[in-house]
Short mmCIF file of C-alpha atoms in Angstrom, two decimals:
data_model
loop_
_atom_site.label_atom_id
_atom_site.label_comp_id
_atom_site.label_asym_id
_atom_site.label_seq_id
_atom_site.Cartn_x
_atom_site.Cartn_y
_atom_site.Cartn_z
CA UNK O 1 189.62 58.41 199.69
CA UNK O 2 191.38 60.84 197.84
CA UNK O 3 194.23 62.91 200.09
CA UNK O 4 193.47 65.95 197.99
CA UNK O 5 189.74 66.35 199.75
CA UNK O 6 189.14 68.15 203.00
CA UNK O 7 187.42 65.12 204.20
CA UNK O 8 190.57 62.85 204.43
CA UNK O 9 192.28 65.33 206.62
CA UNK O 10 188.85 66.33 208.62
CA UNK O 11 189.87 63.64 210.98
CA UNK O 12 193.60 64.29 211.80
CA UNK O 13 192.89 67.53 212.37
CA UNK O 14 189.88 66.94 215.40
CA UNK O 15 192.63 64.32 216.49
CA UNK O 16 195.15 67.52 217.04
CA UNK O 17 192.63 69.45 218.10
CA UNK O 18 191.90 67.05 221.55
CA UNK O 19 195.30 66.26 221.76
CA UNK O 20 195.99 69.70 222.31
CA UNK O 21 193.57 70.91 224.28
CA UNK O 22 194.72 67.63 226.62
CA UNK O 23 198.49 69.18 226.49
CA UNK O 24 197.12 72.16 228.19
CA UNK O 25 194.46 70.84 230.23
CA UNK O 26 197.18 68.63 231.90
CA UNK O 27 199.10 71.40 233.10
CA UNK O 28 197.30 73.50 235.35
CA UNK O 29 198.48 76.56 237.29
CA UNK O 30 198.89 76.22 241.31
CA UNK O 31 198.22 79.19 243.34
CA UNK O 32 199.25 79.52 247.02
CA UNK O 33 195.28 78.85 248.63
CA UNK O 34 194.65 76.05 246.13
CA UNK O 35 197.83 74.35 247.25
CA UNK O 36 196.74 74.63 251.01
CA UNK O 37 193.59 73.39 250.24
CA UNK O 38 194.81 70.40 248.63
CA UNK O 39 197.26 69.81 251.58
CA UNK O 40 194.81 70.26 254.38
CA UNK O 41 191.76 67.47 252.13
CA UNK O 42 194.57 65.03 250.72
CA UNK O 43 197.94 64.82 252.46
CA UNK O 44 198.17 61.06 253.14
CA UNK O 45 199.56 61.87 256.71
CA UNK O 46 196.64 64.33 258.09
CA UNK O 47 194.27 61.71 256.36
CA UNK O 48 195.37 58.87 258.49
CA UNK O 49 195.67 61.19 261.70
CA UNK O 50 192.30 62.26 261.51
CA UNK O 51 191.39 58.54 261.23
CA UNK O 52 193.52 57.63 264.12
CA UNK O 53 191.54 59.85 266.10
CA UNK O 54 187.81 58.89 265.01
CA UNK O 55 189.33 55.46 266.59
CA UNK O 56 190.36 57.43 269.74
CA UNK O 57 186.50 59.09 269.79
CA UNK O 58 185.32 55.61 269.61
CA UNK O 59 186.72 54.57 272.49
CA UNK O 60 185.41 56.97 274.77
CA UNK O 61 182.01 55.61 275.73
CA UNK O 62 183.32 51.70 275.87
CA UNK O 63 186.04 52.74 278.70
CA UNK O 64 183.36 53.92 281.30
CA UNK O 65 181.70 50.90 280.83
CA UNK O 66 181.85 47.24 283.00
CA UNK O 67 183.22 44.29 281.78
CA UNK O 68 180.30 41.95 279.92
CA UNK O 69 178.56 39.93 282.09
CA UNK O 70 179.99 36.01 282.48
CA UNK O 71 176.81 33.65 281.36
CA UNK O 72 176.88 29.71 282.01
CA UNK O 73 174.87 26.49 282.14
CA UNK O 74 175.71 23.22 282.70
CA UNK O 75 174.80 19.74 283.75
CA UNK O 76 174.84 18.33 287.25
CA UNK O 77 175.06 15.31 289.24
CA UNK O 78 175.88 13.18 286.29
CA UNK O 79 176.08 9.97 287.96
CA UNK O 80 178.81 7.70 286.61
CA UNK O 81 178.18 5.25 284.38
CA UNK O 82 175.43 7.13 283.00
CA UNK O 83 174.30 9.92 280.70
CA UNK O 84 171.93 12.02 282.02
CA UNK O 85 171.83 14.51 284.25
CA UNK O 86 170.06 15.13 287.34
CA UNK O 87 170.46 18.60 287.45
CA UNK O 88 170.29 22.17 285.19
CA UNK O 89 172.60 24.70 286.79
CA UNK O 90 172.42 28.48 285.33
CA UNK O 91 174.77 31.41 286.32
CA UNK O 92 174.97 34.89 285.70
CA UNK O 93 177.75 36.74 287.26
CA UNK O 94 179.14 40.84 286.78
CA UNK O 95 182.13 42.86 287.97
CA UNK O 96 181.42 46.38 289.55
CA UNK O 97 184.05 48.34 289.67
CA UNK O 98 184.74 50.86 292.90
CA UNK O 99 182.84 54.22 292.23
CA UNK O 100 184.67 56.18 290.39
CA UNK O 101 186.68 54.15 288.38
CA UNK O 102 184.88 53.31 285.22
CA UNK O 103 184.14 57.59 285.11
CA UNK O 104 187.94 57.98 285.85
CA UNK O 105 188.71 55.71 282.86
CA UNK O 106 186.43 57.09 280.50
CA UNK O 107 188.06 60.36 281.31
CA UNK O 108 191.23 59.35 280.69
CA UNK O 109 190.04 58.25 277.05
CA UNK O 110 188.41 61.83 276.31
CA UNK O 111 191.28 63.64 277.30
CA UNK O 112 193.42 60.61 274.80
CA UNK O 113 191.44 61.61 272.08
CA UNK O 114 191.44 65.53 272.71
CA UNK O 115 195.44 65.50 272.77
CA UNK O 116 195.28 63.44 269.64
CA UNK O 117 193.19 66.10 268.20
CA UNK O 118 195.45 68.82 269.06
CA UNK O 119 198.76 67.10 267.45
CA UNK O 120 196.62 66.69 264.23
CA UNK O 121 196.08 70.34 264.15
CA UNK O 122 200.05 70.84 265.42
CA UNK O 123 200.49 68.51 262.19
CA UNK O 124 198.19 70.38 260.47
CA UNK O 125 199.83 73.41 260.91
CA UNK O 126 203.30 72.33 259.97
CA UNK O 127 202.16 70.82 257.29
CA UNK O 128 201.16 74.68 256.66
CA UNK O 129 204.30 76.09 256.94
CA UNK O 130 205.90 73.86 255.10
CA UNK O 131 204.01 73.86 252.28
CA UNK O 132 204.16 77.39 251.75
CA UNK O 133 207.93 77.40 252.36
CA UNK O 134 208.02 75.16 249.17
CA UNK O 135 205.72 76.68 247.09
CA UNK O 136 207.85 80.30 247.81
CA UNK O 137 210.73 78.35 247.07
CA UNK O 138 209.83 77.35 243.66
CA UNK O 139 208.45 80.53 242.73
CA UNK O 140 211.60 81.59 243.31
CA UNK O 141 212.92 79.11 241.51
CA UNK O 142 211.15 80.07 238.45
CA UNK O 143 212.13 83.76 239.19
CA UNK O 144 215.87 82.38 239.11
CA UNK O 145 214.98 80.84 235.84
CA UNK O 146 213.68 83.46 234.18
CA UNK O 147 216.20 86.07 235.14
CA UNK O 148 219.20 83.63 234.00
CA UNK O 149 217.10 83.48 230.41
CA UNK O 150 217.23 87.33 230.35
CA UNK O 151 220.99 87.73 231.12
CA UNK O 152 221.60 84.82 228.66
CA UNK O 153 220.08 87.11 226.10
CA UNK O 154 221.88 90.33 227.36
CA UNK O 155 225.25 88.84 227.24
CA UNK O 156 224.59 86.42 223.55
CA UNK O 157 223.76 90.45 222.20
CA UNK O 158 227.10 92.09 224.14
CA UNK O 159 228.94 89.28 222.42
CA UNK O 160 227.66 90.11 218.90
CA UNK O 161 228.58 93.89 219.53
CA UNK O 162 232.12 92.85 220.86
CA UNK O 163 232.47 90.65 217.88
CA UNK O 164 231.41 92.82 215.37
CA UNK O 165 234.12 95.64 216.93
CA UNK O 166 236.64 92.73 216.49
CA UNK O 167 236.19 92.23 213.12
CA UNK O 168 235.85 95.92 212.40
CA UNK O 169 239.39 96.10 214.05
CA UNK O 170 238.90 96.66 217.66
CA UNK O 171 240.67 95.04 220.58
CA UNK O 172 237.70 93.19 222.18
CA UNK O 173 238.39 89.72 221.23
CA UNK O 174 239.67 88.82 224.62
CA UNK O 175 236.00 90.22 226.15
CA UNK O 176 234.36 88.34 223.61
CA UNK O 177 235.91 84.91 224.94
CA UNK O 178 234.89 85.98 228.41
CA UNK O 179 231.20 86.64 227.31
CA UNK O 180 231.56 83.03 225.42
CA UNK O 181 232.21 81.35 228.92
CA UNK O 182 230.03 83.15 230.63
CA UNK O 183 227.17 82.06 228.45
CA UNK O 184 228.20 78.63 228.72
CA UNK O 185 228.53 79.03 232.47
CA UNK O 186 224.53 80.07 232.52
CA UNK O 187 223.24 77.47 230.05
CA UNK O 188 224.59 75.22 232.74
CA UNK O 189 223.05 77.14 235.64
CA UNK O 190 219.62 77.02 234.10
CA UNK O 191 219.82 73.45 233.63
CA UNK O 192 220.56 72.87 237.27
CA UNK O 193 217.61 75.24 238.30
CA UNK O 194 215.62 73.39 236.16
CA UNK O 195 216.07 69.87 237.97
CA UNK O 196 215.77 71.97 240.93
CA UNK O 197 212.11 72.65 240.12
CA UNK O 198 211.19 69.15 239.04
CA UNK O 199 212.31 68.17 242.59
CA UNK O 200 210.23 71.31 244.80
CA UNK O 201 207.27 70.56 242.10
CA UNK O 202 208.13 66.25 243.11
CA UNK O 203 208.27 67.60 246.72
CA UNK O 204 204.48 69.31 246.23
CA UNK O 205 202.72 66.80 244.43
CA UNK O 206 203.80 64.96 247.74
CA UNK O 207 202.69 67.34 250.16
CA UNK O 208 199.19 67.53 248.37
CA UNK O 209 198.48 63.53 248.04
CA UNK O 210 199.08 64.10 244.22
CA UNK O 211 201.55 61.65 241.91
CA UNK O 212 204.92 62.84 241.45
CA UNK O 213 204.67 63.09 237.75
CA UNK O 214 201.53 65.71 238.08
CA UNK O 215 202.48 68.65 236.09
CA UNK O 216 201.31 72.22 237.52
CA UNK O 217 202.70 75.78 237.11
CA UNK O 218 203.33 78.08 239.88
CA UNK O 219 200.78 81.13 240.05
CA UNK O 220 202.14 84.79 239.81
CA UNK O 221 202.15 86.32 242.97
CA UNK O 222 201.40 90.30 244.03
CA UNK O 223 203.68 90.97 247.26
CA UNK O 224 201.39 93.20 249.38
CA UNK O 225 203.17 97.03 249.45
CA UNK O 226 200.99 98.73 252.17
CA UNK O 227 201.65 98.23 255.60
CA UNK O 228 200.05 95.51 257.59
CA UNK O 229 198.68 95.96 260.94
CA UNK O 230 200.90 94.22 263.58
CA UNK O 231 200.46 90.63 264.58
CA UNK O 232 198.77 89.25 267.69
CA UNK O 233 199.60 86.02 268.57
CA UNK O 234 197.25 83.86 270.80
CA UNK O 235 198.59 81.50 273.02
CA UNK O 236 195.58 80.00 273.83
CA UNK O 237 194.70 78.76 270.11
CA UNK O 238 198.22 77.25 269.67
CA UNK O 239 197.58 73.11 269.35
CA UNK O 240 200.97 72.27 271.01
CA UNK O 241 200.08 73.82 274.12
CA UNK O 242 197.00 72.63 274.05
CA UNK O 243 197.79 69.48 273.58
CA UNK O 244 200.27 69.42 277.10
CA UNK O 245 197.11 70.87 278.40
CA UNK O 246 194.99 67.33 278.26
CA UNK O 247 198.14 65.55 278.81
CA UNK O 248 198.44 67.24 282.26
CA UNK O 249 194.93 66.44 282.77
CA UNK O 250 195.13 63.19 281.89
CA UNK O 251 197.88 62.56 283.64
CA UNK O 252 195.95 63.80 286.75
CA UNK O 253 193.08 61.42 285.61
CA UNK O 254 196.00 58.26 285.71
CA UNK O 255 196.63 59.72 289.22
CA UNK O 256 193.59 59.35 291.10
CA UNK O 257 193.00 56.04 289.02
CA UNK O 258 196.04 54.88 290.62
CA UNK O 259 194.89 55.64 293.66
CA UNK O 260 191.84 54.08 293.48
CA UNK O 261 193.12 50.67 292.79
CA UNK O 262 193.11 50.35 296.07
CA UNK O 263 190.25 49.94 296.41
CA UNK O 264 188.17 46.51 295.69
CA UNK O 265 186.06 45.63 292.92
CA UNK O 266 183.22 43.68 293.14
CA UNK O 267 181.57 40.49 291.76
CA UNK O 268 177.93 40.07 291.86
CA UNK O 269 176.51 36.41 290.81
CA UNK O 270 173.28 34.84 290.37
CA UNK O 271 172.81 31.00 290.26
CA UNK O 272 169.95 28.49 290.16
CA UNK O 273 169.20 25.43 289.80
CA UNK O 274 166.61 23.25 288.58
CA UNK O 275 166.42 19.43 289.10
CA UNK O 276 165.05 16.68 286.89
CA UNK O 277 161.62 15.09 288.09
CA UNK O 278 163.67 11.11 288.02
CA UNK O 279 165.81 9.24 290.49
CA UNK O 280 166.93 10.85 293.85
CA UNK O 281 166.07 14.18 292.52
CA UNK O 282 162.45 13.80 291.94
CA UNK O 283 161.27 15.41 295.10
CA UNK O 284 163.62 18.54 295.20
CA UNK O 285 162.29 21.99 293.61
CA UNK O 286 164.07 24.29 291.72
CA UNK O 287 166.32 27.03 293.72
CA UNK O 288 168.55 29.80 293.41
CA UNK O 289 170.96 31.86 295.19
CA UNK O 290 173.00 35.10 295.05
CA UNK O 291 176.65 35.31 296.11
CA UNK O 292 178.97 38.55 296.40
CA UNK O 293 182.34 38.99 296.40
CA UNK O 294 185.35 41.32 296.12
CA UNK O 295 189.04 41.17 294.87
CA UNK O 296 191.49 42.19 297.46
CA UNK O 297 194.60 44.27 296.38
CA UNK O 298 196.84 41.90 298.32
CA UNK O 299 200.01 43.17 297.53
CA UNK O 300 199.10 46.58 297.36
CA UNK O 301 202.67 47.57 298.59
CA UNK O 302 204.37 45.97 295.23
CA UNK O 303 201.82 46.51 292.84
CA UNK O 304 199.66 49.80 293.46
CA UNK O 305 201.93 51.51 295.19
CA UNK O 306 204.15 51.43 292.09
CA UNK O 307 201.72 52.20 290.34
CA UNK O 308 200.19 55.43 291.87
CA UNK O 309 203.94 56.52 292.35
CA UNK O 310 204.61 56.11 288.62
CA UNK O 311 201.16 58.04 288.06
CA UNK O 312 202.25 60.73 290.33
CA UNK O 313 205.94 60.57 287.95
CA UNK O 314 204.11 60.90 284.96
CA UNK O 315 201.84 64.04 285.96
CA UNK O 316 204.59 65.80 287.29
CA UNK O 317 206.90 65.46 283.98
CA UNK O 318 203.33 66.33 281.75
CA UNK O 319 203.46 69.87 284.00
CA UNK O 320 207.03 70.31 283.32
CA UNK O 321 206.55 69.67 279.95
CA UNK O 322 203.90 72.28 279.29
CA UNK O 323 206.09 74.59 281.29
CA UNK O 324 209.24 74.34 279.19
CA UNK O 325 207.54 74.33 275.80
CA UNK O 326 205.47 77.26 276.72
CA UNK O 327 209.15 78.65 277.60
CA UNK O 328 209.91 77.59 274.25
CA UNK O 329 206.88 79.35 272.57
CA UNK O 330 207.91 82.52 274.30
CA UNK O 331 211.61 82.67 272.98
CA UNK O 332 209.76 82.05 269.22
CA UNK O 333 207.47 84.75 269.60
CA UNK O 334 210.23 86.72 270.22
CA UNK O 335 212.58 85.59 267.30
CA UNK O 336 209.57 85.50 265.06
CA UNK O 337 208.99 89.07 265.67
CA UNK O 338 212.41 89.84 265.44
CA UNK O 339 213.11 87.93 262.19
CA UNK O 340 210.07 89.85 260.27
CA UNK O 341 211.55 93.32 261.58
CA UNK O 342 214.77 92.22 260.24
CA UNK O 343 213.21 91.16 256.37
CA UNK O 344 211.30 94.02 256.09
CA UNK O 345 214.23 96.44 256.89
CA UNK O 346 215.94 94.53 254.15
CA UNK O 347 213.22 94.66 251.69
CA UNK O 348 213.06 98.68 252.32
CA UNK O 349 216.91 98.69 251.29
CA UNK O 350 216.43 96.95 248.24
CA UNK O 351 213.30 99.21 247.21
CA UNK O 352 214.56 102.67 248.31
CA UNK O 353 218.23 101.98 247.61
CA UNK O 354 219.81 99.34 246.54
CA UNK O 355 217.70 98.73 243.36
CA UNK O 356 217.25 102.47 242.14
CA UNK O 357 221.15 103.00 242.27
CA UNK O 358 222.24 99.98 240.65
CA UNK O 359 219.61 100.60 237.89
CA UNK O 360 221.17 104.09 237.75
CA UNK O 361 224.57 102.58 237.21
CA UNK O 362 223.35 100.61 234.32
CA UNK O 363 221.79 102.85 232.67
CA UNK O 364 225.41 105.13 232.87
CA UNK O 365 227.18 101.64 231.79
CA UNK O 366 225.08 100.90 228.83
CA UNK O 367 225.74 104.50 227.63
CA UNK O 368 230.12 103.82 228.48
CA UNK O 369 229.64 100.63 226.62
CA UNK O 370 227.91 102.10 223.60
CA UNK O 371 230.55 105.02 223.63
CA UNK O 372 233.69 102.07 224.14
CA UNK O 373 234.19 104.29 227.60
CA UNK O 374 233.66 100.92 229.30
CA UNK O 375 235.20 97.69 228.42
CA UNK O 376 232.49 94.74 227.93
CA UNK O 377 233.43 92.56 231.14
CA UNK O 378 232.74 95.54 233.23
CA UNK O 379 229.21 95.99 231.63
CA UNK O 380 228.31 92.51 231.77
CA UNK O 381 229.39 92.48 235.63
CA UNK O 382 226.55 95.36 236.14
CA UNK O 383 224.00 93.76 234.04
CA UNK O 384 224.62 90.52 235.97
CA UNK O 385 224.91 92.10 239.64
CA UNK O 386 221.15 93.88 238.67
CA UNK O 387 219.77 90.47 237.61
CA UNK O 388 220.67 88.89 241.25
CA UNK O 389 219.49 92.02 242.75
CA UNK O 390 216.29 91.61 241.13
CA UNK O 391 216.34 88.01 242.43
CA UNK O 392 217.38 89.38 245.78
CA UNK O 393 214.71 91.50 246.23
CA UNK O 394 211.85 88.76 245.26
CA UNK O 395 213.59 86.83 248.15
CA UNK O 396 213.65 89.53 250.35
CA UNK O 397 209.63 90.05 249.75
CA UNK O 398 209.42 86.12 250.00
CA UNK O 399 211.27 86.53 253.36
CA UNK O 400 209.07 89.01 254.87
CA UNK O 401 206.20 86.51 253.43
CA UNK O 402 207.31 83.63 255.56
CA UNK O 403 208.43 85.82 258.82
CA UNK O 404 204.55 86.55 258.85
CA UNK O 405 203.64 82.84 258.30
CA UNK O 406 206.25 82.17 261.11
CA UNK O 407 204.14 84.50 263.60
CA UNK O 408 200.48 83.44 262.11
CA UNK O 409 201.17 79.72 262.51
CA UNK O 410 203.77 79.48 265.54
CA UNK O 411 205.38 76.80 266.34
CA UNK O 412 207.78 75.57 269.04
CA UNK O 413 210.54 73.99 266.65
CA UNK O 414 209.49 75.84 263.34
CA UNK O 415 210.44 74.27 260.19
CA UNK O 416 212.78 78.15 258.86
CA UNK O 417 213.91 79.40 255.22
CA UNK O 418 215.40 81.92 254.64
CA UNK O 419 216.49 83.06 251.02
CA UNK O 420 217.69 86.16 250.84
CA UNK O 421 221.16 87.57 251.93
CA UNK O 422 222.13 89.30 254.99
CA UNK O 423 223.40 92.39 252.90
CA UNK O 424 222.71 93.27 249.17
CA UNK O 425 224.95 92.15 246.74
CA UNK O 426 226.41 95.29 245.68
CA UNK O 427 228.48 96.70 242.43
CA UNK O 428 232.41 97.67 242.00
CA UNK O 429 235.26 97.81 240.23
CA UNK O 430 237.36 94.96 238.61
CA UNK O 431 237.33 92.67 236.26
CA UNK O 432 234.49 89.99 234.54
CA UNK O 433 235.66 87.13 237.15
CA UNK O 434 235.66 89.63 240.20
CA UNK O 435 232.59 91.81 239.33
CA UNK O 436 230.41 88.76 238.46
CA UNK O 437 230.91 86.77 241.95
CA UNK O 438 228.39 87.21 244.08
CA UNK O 439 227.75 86.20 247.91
CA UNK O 440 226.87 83.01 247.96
CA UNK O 441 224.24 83.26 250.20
CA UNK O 442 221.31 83.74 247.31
CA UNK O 443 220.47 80.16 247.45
CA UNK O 444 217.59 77.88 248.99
CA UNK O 445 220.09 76.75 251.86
CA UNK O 446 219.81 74.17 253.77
CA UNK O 447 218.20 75.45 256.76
CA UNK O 448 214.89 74.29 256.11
CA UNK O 449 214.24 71.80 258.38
CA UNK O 450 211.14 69.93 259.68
CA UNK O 451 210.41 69.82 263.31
CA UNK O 452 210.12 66.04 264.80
CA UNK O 453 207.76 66.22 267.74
CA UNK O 454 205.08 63.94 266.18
CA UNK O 455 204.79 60.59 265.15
CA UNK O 456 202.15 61.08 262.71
CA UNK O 457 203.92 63.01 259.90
CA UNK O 458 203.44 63.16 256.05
CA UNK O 459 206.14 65.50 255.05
CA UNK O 460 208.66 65.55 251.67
CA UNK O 461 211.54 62.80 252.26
CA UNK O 462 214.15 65.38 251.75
CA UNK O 463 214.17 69.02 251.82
CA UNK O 464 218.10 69.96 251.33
CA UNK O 465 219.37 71.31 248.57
CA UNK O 466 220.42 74.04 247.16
CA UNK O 467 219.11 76.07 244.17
CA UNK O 468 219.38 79.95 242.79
CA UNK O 469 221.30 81.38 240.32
CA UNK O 470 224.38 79.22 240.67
CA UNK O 471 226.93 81.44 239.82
CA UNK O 472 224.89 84.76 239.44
#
């Protein structure tokens, strides 16, 4: 076919067509409830909880029942020598229990599967927290990103005013080499943030059930500005609690099953017999019988005493349990409330203050710089202490953010992030290396870390690291 006709490239160009619509179409955009959603219908770990306790329900109704009955037949009164028998024997035999023992032990299987149920949804929930602890983190992350690409771009343009004063005959050559560095110094820095957010988008695909290699972008968010009303926190919907709750009644349940080991069980069994019409058995007649019996806790003093004493252990350490972590859920409350108090008087200093002056500042810089009133280090230090302010005060709303998830979803051993500073980076005078450090506490931090009360976790391998604006 000739190349010239619109036929021969008809093809090639439906090809590009798919290919691209498949380019965007495998990277979709995450937002905070879809991310939960995912968590709470495919996290590996919740998945196999919530089948470990269908296998606990299961279990309930087979513990308050007896032990099968014991069936037999056999021959009798073989005599020697020969092979047949003289006699049919049949048995039937079943174990009863003492009264109150097979309810006991089907109790102590509900209340099993109820606590089970209760450290799912303690799972659940920190599965919660954590989740939206990562996806904050790498929208702030991207924020980081995108604020390094804009001061990349302010400083490349100071350093083609500075250069074109230099070669008009100024003196800011020596600014010039600073500018050079720093640009280097951020190219860098947004490399590093950028492996930071393949490992937080790694970490989420894990959280969700996804593959790592799944390729998603982070939603834009709208922090709420109006006040919210104040939270109440319910003690009696928090899992952990309730979860000490059935194992202090179950432990009671162990008790008084202890207790009634004492007592027998008993053995009821039916026999009969039925003779063949040949030899010496000819004239006998089929007969049964019924026999009764009972299993005697003989050494009682070795065996159930133990027992009821470790019983009596075990429900006494269940109540002190419940009464130290509901100690435990107290001082939370407490420095939950505290800690959102604390990020949204921060957040109010970066809106009211901190933000408008330094904007203010820039605004008189830019106009010094234009003017040669201010030398270019010094302008670049501004522009660069706005940029982490900006960043500042997106952490400071994402701080506020997770106080309230803190309260809404308590937690005895909460998994805490925090990413803004204590105190606003703030402005002054100097030179490019002193006005362009910042506090070093603008970074993810390592103080995320994942409570370990339950076996049945599915949470990232690793959650250190540190990411931000690197040297910003």
């Amino acid at each position: 076919m000739n190349k010239s006709s619109p036929f021969f490239w008809l093809p090639l160009v439906i090809l590009s067509s798919f290919a691209s619509v498949h380019a965007v179409a495998s990277s979709t955009t995450l937002t905070l409830n879809e991310l939960l959603e995912q968590v709470d219908s495919s996290n590996p770990g919740l998945s196999a909880a919530r089948e470990y306790n269908k296998a606990l329900q299961n279990r309930i109704a087979p513990a308050g029942l007896p032990d099968d009955p014991f069936i037999a037949f056999g021959m009798d009164e073989i005599p020697y020598g020969e092979q047949s028998p003289q006699a049919y024997r049949y048995q039937i035999s079943q174990s009863l229990p003492f009264p109150g023992k097979l309810s006991t032990r089907e109790k102590i299987a509900s209340l099993r599967a109820e606590a089970s149920e209760q450290e799912t949804a303690t799972q659940r929930r920190e599965l919660k927290v954590t989740s939206i602890q990562f996806f904050y983190r790498s929208f702030y992350n991207s924020h980081a990103i995108d604020l390094n690409l804009q001061l990349q771009r302010v400083v490349r343009s100071a350093m083609q005013s500075a250069k074109a004063r230099y070669e008009a005959g100024g003196t800011e050559h020596h600014d010039w080499l600073l500018a050079k560095m720093e640009l280097a110094t951020l190219a860098i820095e947004q490399e590093k943030l950028k492996r930071e957010q393949v490992w937080l988008h790694t970490s989420l695909n894990e959280l969700r059930g996804y593959p790592a290699e799944t390729q998603f972008q982070i939603n834009t968010m709208d922090f709420p500005r109006v006040p919210e009303p104040i939270i109440d926190v319910n003690f009696n919907s928090q899992p952990e609690l309730a979860t000490l709750d059935a194992q202090v009644e179950q432990a009671a349940a162990e008790y008084k099953l202890a207790k009634l080991s004492y007592y027998p069980d008993f053995v009821v069994q039916v026999m009969a017999m039925e003779p063949r019409a040949m030899g010496e058995m000819e004239n006998e007649q089929s007969n049964w019988g019924v026999m009764v019996g009972m299993n005697v806790p003989l050494y009682f003093g070795r065996k159930q005493s133990k027992l009821a004493a470790a019983a009596r252990h075990e429900q006494q350490a269940a109540a002190m349990d419940k009464l130290y972590l509901n100690n435990k859920l107290k001082t939370e409350l407490v420095n939950a409330s505290q800690s959102l108090a604390s990020a949204q008087d921060l957040l109010r200093v970066y809106e009211t203050d901190v933000l408008p002056s330094t904007q203010l500042a820039l605004e008189n810089a830019q106009s010094a710089y234009r003017t040669r009133r201010m030398a270019l280090s010094q302008y670049l230090a501004l522009e660069k202490i706005h940029a982490i302010q900006k960043l500042e005060l997106v952490a400071a709303r994402i701080d506020v953010e997770l106080a309230k998830t803190r309260l809404n979803e308590l937690l005895s051993s909460p998994p805490l992030l925090k990413l803004a500073p204590s105190r606003p980076t703030v402005f002054g005078a100097g030179n490019m290396g002193d006005g362009m450090s910042v506090s070093d506490t603008v970074n993810m931090g390592g103080g995320m870390s994942t409570p370990n009360n339950s076996a049945k976790k599915s949470l990232p391998t690793d959650q250190g690291g540190n990411s931000g604006m690197g040297g910003m």
